[in-house]
Short mmCIF file of C-alpha atoms in Angstrom, two decimals:
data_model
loop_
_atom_site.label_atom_id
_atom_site.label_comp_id
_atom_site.label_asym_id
_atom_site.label_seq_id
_atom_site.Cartn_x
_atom_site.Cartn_y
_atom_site.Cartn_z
CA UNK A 1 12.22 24.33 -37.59
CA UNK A 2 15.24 25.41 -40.04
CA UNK A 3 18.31 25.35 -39.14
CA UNK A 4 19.02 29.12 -38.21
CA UNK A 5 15.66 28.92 -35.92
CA UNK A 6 17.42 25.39 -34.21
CA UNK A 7 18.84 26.27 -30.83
CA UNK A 8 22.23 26.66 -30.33
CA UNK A 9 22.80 23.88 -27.97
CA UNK A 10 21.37 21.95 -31.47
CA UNK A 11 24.02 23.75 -33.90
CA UNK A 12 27.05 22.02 -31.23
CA UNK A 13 25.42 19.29 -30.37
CA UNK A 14 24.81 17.35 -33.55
CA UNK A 15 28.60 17.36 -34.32
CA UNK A 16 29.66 15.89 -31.44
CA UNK A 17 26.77 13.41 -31.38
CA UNK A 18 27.74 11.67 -34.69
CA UNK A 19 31.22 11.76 -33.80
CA UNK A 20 30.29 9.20 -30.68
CA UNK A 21 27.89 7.21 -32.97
CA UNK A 22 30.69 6.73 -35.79
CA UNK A 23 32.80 6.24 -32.81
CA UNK A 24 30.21 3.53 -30.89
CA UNK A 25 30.43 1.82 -34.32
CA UNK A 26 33.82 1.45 -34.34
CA UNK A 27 34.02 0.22 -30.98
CA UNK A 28 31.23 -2.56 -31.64
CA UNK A 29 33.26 -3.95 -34.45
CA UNK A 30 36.42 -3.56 -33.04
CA UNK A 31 34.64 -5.52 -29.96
CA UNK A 32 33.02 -8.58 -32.29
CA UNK A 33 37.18 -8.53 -33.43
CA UNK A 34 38.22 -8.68 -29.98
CA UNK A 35 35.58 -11.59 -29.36
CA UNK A 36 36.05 -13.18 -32.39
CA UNK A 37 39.71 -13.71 -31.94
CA UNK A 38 39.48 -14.90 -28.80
CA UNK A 39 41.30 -11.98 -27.31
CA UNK A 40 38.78 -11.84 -24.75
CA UNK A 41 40.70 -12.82 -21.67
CA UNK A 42 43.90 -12.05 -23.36
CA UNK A 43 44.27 -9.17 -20.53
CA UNK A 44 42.93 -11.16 -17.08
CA UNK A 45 42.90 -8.13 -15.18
CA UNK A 46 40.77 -4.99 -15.26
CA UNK A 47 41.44 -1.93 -16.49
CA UNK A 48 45.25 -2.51 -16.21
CA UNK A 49 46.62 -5.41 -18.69
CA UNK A 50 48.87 -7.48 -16.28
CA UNK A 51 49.27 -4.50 -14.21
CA UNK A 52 50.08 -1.80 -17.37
CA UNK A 53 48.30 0.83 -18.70
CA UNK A 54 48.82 -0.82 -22.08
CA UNK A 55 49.69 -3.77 -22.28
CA UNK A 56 53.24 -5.98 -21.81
CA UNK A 57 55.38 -6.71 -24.30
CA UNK A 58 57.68 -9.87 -23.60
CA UNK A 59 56.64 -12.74 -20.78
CA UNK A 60 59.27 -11.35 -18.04
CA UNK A 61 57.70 -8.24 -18.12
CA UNK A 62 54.24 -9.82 -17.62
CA UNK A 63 55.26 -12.37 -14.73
CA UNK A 64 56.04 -8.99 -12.49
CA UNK A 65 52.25 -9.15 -12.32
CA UNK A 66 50.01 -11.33 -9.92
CA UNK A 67 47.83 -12.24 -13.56
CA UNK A 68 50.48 -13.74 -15.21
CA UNK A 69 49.65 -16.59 -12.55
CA UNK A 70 45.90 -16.49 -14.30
CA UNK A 71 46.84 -16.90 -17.74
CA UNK A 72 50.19 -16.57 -19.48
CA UNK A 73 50.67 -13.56 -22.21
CA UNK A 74 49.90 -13.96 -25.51
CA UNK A 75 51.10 -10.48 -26.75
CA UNK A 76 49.60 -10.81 -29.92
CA UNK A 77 45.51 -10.83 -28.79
CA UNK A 78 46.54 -8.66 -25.73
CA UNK A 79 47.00 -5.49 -27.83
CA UNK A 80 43.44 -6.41 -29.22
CA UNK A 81 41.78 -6.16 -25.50
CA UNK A 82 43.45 -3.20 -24.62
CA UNK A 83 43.03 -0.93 -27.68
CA UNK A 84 39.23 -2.16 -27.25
CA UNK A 85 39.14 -0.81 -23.40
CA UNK A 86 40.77 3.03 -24.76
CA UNK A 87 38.42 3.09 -27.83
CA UNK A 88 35.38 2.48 -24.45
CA UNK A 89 37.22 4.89 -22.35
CA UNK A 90 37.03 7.88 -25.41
CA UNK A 91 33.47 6.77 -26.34
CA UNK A 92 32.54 7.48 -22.24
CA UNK A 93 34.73 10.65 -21.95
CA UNK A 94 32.37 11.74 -25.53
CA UNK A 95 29.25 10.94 -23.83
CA UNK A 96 30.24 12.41 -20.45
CA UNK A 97 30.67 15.71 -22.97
CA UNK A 98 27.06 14.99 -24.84
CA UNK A 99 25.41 14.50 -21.23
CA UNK A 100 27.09 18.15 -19.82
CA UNK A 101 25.83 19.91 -22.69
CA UNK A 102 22.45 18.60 -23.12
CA UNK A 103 21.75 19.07 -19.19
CA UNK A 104 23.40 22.28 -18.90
CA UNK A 105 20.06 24.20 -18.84
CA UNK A 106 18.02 21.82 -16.29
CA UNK A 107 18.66 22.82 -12.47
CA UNK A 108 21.84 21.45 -11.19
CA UNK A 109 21.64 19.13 -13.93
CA UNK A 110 25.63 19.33 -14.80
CA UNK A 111 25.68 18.76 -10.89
CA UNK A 112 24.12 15.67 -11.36
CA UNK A 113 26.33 14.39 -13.95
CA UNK A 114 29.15 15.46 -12.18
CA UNK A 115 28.81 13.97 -8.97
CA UNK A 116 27.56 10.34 -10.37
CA UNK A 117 30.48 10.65 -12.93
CA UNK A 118 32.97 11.14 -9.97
CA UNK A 119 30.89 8.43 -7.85
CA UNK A 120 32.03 5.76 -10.80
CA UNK A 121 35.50 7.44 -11.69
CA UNK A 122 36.62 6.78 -7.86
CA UNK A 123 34.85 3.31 -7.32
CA UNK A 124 37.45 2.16 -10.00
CA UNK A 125 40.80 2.15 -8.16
CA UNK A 126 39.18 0.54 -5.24
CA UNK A 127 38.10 -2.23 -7.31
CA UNK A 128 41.83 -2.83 -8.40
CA UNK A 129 42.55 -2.48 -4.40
CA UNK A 130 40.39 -5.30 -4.07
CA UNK A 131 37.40 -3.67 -2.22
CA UNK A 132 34.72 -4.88 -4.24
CA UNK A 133 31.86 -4.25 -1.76
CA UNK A 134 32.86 -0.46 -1.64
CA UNK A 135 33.63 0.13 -5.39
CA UNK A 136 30.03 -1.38 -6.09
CA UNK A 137 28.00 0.90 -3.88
CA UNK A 138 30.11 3.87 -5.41
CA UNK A 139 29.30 2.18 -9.18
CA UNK A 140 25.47 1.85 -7.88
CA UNK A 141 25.15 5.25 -6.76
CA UNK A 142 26.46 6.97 -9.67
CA UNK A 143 23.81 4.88 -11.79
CA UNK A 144 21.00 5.71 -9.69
CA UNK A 145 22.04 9.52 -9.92
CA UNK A 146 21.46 9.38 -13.78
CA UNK A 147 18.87 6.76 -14.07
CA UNK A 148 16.63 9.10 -11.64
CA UNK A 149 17.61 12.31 -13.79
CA UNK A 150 16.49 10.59 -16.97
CA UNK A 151 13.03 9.53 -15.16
CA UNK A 152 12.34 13.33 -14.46
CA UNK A 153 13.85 14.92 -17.15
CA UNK A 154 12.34 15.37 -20.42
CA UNK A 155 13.30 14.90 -24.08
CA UNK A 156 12.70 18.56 -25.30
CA UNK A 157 16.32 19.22 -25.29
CA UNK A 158 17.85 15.72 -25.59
CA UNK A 159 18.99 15.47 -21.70
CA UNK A 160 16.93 12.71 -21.04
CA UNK A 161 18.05 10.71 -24.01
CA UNK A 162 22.06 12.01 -22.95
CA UNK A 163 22.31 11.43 -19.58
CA UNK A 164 20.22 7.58 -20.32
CA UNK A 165 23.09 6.81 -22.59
CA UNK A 166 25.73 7.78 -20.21
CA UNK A 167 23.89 5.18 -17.81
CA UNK A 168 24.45 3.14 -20.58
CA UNK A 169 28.67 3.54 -20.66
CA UNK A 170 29.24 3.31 -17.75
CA UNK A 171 26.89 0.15 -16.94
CA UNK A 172 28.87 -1.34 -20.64
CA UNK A 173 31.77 -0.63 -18.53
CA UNK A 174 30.69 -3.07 -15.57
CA UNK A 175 29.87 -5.57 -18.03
CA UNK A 176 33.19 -5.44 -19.80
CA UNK A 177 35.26 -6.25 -16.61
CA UNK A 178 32.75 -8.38 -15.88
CA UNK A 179 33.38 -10.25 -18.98
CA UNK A 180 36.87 -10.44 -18.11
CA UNK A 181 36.94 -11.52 -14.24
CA UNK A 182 33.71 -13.42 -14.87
CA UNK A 183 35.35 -15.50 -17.72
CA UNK A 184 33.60 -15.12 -20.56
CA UNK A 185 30.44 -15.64 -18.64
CA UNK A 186 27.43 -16.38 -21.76
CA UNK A 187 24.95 -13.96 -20.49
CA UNK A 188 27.12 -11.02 -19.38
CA UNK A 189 29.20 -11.48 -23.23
CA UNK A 190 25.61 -11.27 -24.57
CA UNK A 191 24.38 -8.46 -22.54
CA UNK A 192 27.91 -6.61 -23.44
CA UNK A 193 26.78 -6.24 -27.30
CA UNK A 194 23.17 -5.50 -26.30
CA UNK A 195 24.33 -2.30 -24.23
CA UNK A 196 26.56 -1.73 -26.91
CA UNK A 197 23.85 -1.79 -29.77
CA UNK A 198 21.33 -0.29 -27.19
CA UNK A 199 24.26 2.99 -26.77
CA UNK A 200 24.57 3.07 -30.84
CA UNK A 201 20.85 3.53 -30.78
CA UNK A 202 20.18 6.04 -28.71
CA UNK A 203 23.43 8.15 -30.49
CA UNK A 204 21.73 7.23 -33.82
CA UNK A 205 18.18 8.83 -32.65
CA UNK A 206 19.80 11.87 -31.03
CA UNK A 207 21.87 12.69 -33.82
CA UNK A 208 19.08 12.85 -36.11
CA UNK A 209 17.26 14.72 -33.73
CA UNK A 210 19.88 17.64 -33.20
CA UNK A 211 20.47 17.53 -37.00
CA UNK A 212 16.61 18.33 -37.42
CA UNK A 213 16.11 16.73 -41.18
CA UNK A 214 12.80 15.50 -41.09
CA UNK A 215 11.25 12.75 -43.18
CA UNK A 216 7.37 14.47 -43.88
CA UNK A 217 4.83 11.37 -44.97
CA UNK A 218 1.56 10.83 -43.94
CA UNK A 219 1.41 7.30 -43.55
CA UNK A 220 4.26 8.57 -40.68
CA UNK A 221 2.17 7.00 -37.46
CA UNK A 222 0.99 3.35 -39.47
CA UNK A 223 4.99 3.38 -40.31
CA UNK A 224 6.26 4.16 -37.39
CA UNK A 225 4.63 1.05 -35.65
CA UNK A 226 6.50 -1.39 -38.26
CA UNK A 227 9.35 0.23 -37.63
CA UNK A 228 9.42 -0.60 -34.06
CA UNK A 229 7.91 -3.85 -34.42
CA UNK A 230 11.50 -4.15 -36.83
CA UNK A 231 14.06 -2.70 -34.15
CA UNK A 232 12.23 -5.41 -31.72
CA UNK A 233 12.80 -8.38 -33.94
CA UNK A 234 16.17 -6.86 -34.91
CA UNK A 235 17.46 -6.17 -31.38
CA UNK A 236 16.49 -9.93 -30.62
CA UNK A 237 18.12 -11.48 -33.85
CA UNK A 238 21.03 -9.93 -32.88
CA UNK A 239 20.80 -11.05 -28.88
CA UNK A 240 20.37 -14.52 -30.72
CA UNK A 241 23.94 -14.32 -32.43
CA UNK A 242 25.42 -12.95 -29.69
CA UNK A 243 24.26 -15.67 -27.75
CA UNK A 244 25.58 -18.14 -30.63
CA UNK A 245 29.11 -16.65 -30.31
CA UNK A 246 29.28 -16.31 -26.28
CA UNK A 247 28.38 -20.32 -26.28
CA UNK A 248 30.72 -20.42 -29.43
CA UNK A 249 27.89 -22.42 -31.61
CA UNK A 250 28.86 -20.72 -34.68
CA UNK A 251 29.96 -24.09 -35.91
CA UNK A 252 27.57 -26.80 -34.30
CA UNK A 253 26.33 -27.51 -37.75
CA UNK A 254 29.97 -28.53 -38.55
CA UNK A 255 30.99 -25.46 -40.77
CA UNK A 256 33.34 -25.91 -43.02
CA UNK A 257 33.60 -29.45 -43.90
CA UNK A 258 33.52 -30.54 -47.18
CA UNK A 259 32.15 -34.01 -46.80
CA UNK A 260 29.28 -32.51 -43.98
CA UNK A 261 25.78 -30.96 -45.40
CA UNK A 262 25.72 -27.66 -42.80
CA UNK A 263 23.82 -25.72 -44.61
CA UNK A 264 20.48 -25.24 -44.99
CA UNK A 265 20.81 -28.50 -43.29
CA UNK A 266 22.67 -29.29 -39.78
CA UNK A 267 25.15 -32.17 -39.48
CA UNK A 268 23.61 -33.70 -42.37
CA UNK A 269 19.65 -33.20 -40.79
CA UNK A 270 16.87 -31.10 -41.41
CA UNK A 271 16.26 -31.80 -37.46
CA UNK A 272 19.11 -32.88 -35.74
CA UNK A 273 18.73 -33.82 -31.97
CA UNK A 274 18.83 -30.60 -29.91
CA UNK A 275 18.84 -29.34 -26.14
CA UNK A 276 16.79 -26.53 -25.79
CA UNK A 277 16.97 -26.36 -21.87
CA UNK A 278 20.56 -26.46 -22.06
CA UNK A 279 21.48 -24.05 -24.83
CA UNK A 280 19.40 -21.45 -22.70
CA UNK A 281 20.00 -21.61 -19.92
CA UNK A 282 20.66 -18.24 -18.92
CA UNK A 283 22.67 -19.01 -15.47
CA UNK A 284 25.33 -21.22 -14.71
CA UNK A 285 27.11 -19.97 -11.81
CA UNK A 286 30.41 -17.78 -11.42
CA UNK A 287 34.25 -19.63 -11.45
CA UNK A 288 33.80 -21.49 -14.61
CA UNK A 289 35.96 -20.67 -17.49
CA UNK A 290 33.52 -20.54 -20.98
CA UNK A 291 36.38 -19.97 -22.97
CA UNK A 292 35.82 -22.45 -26.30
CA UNK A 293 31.85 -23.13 -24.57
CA UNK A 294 31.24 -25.50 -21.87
CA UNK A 295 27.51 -27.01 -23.94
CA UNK A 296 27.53 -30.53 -25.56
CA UNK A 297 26.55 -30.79 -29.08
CA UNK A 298 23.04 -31.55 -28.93
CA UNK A 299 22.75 -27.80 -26.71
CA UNK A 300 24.85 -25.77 -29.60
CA UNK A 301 22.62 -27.02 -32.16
CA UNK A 302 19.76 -26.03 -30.39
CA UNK A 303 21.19 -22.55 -30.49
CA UNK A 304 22.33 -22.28 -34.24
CA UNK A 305 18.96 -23.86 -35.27
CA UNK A 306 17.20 -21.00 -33.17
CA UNK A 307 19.33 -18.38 -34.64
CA UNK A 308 18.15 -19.78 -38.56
CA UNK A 309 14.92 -20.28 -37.46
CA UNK A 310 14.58 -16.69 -36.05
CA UNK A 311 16.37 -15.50 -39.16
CA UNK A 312 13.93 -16.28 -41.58
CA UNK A 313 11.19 -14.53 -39.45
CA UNK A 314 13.03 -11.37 -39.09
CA UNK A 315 13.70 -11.86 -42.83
CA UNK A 316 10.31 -12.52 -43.76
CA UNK A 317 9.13 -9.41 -41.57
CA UNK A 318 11.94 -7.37 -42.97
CA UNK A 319 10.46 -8.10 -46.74
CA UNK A 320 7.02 -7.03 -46.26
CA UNK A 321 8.15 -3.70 -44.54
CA UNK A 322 10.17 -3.01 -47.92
CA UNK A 323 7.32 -3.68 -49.98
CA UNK A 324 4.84 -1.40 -47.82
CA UNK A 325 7.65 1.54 -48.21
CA UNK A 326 8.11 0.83 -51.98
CA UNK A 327 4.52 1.91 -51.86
CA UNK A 328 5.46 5.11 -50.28
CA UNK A 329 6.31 8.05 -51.82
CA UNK A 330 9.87 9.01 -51.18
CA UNK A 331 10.38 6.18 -49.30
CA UNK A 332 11.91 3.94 -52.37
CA UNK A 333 15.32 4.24 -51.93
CA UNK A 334 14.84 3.32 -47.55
CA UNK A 335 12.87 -0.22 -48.73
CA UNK A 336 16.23 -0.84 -51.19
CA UNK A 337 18.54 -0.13 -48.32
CA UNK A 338 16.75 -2.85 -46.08
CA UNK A 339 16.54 -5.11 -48.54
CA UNK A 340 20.43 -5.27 -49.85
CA UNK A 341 21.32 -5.33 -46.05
CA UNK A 342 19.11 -7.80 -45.20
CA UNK A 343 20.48 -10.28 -48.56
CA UNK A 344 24.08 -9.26 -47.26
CA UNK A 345 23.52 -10.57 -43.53
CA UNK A 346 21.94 -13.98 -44.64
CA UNK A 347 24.80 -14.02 -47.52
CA UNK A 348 27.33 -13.25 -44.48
CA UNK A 349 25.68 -15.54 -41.92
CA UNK A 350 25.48 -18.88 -44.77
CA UNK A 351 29.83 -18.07 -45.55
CA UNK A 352 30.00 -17.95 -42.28
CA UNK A 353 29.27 -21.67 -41.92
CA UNK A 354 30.33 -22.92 -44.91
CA UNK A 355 33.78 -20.98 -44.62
CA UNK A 356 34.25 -22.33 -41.01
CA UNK A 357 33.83 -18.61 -39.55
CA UNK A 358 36.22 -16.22 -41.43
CA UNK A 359 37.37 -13.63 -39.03
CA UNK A 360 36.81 -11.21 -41.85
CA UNK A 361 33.26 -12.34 -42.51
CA UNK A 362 32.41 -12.72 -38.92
CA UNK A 363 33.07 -9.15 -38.28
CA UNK A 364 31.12 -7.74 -41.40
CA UNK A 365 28.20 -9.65 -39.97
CA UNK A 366 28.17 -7.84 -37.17
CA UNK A 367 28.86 -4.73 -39.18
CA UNK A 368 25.82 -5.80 -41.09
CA UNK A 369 23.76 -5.78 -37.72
CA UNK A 370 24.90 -2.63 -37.03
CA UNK A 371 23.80 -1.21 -40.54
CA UNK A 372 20.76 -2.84 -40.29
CA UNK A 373 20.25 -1.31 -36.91
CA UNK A 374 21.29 2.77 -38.23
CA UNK A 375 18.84 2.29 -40.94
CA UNK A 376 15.73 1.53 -38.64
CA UNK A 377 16.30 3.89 -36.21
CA UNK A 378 17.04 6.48 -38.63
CA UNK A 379 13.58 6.32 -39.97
CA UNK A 380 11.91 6.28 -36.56
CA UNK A 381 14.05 9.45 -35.70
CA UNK A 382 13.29 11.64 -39.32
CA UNK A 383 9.47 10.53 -40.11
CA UNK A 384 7.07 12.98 -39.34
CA UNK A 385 3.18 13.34 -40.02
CA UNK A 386 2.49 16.39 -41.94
CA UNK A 387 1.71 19.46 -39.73
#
């Protein structure tokens, strides 16, 4: 199909699609800046910032608000929170726009989208009234509404894939002010940059499919299964560091001392005592506060070392699918882009520990991730078997 043969909805589309993915970007590594400043709870309400649209600028203006008794301002990391929250609130109102015009040809499909995205848009001032119960079923019922649409739907003209990443906002939006009134809660800070990377995704693979620039090779199918064995390993590298910086482990190997071996060793060790049961568990009840982690030593070890460990599988895997596409006609310059972002994340994650966890470097990490991430699912969305 050429471009003048595409369908219109195709010729719009595209635009608007990489707009949200450069935009999804943005917002993941504004979000890892956010996180990695410890701005996280730096606005203890949700959506307001004590009680403002933006966000307060002296402490008198902040005690007129019942959060002030929650945490005092610090106006310097509550700018960061609430800058993060608009750059969410455009990135929904771009998908809401993706979702309308990629369902505007199934029956009442627009309805559809309409009515959940209302459903979720008026469950959100009774959550600030403080009626929980009702502003869930609302929040529920809009979900359901695209999550069924999705299951029926099918991919011929990108709805399903549109409306599924909608589901994905808004659900990125419960786990944001979950993060907040939940108090940096391991699993929920974790699942935050999964929906996040799982939303960059799904732009990534339906911007290459409205652009329509295919990738012809006949060793498409064999390629196409290493590529999703990749994203797999990938996608659970990444829930790995996320899970190092939501139990803030970064440093368990003591990073950035110069009389402490951290790296490749930990604390001095090739195997240091470690709490696997500890650093994983998943659940630990609501009301406790995991700002600066709430794990012992022995349990943030355990999660760095799993985090190496898992690195140099991924890495490993990562290596052989280069050389297999070095093989490949075409496909040369794809195995060099894996490979340089692959030696920049384990060049990134080693500073990272040796410099003590530059905010700089911590956020081109995740960058890396998220380059990593683009390239992968840019090849499953372009390669094609010849016809």
């Amino acid at each position: 199909m050429n471009a003048s043969a595409r369908p219109a909805l195709y010729r719009n589309f595209h635009r608007l699609a990489w707009f949200a993915l450069i935009m999804t970007a943005s917002t993941i590594m504004f979000g890892s800046f956010v996180r990695l400043s410890d701005a996280g709870l730096s606005c203890p309400d949700w959506p307001t910032c004590y009680g403002r649209v933006t966000w307060p600028q002296t402490q008198m203006e902040a005690a007129q608000h019942v959060a002030s008794e929650i945490r005092p301002l610090e106006t310097h990391k509550a700018w960061r929170e609430q800058v993060h929250r608009f750059l969410a609130g455009l990135l929904g109102v771009e998908v809401l726009t993706l979702a309308l015009l990629a369902a505007r040809r199934r029956k009442h499909g627009v309805a559809q989208i309409v009515t959940a995205s209302v459903l979720v848009a008026l469950a959100i001032p009774l959550y600030m009234r403080g009626e929980h119960v009702a502003s869930s079923v609302l929040a529920i019922g809009g979900e359901a509404i695209l999550l069924l649409a999705a299951l029926r739907w099918s991919n011929i003209d990108l709805a399903r894939a549109a409306v599924l990443t909608l589901a994905v906002v808004i659900f990125q939006a419960l786990l944001g002010m979950w993060t907040v009134t939940w108090l940096l809660k391991p699993i929920v800070v974790m699942g935050h940059l999964l929906g996040g990377m799982a939303m960059f995704s799904l732009l990534v693979w339906m911007a290459w499919k409205a652009t329509h620039l295919p990738i012809t090779l006949a060793e498409a199918p064999r390629l196409r299964w290493w590529l999703r064995a990749a994203v797999a390993l990938v996608v659970l590298q990444i829930a790995l560091g996320g899970w190092v910086s939501a139990n803030y482990a970064a440093l368990a190997c003591g990073g950035g001392s110069a009389s402490l071996d951290n790296f490749p060793r930990c604390v001095s060790q090739w195997w240091p005592q470690q709490n696997y049961s500890e650093g994983f568990t998943l659940w630990r009840g609501i009301g406790v506060d995991y700002e600066g982690g709430v794990l012992d030593g022995a349990s943030r070890i355990a999660i760095q070392m799993a985090h190496r460990m898992f690195a140099m599988v991924v890495a490993l895997y990562l290596l052989v699918l280069s050389v297999r596409m070095f093989r490949l006609p075409g496909m040369r310059g794809w195995a060099s882009a894996v490979i340089v972002l692959l030696l920049l994340q384990v060049t990134l994650g080693v500073l990272n520990v040796k410099l003590a966890l530059p905010l700089a470097v911590a956020v081109m990490h995740s960058g890396g991730a998220v380059a990593l991430l683009f390239v992968l699912i840019t090849l499953l969305a372009r390669l094609r078997a010849p016809e």
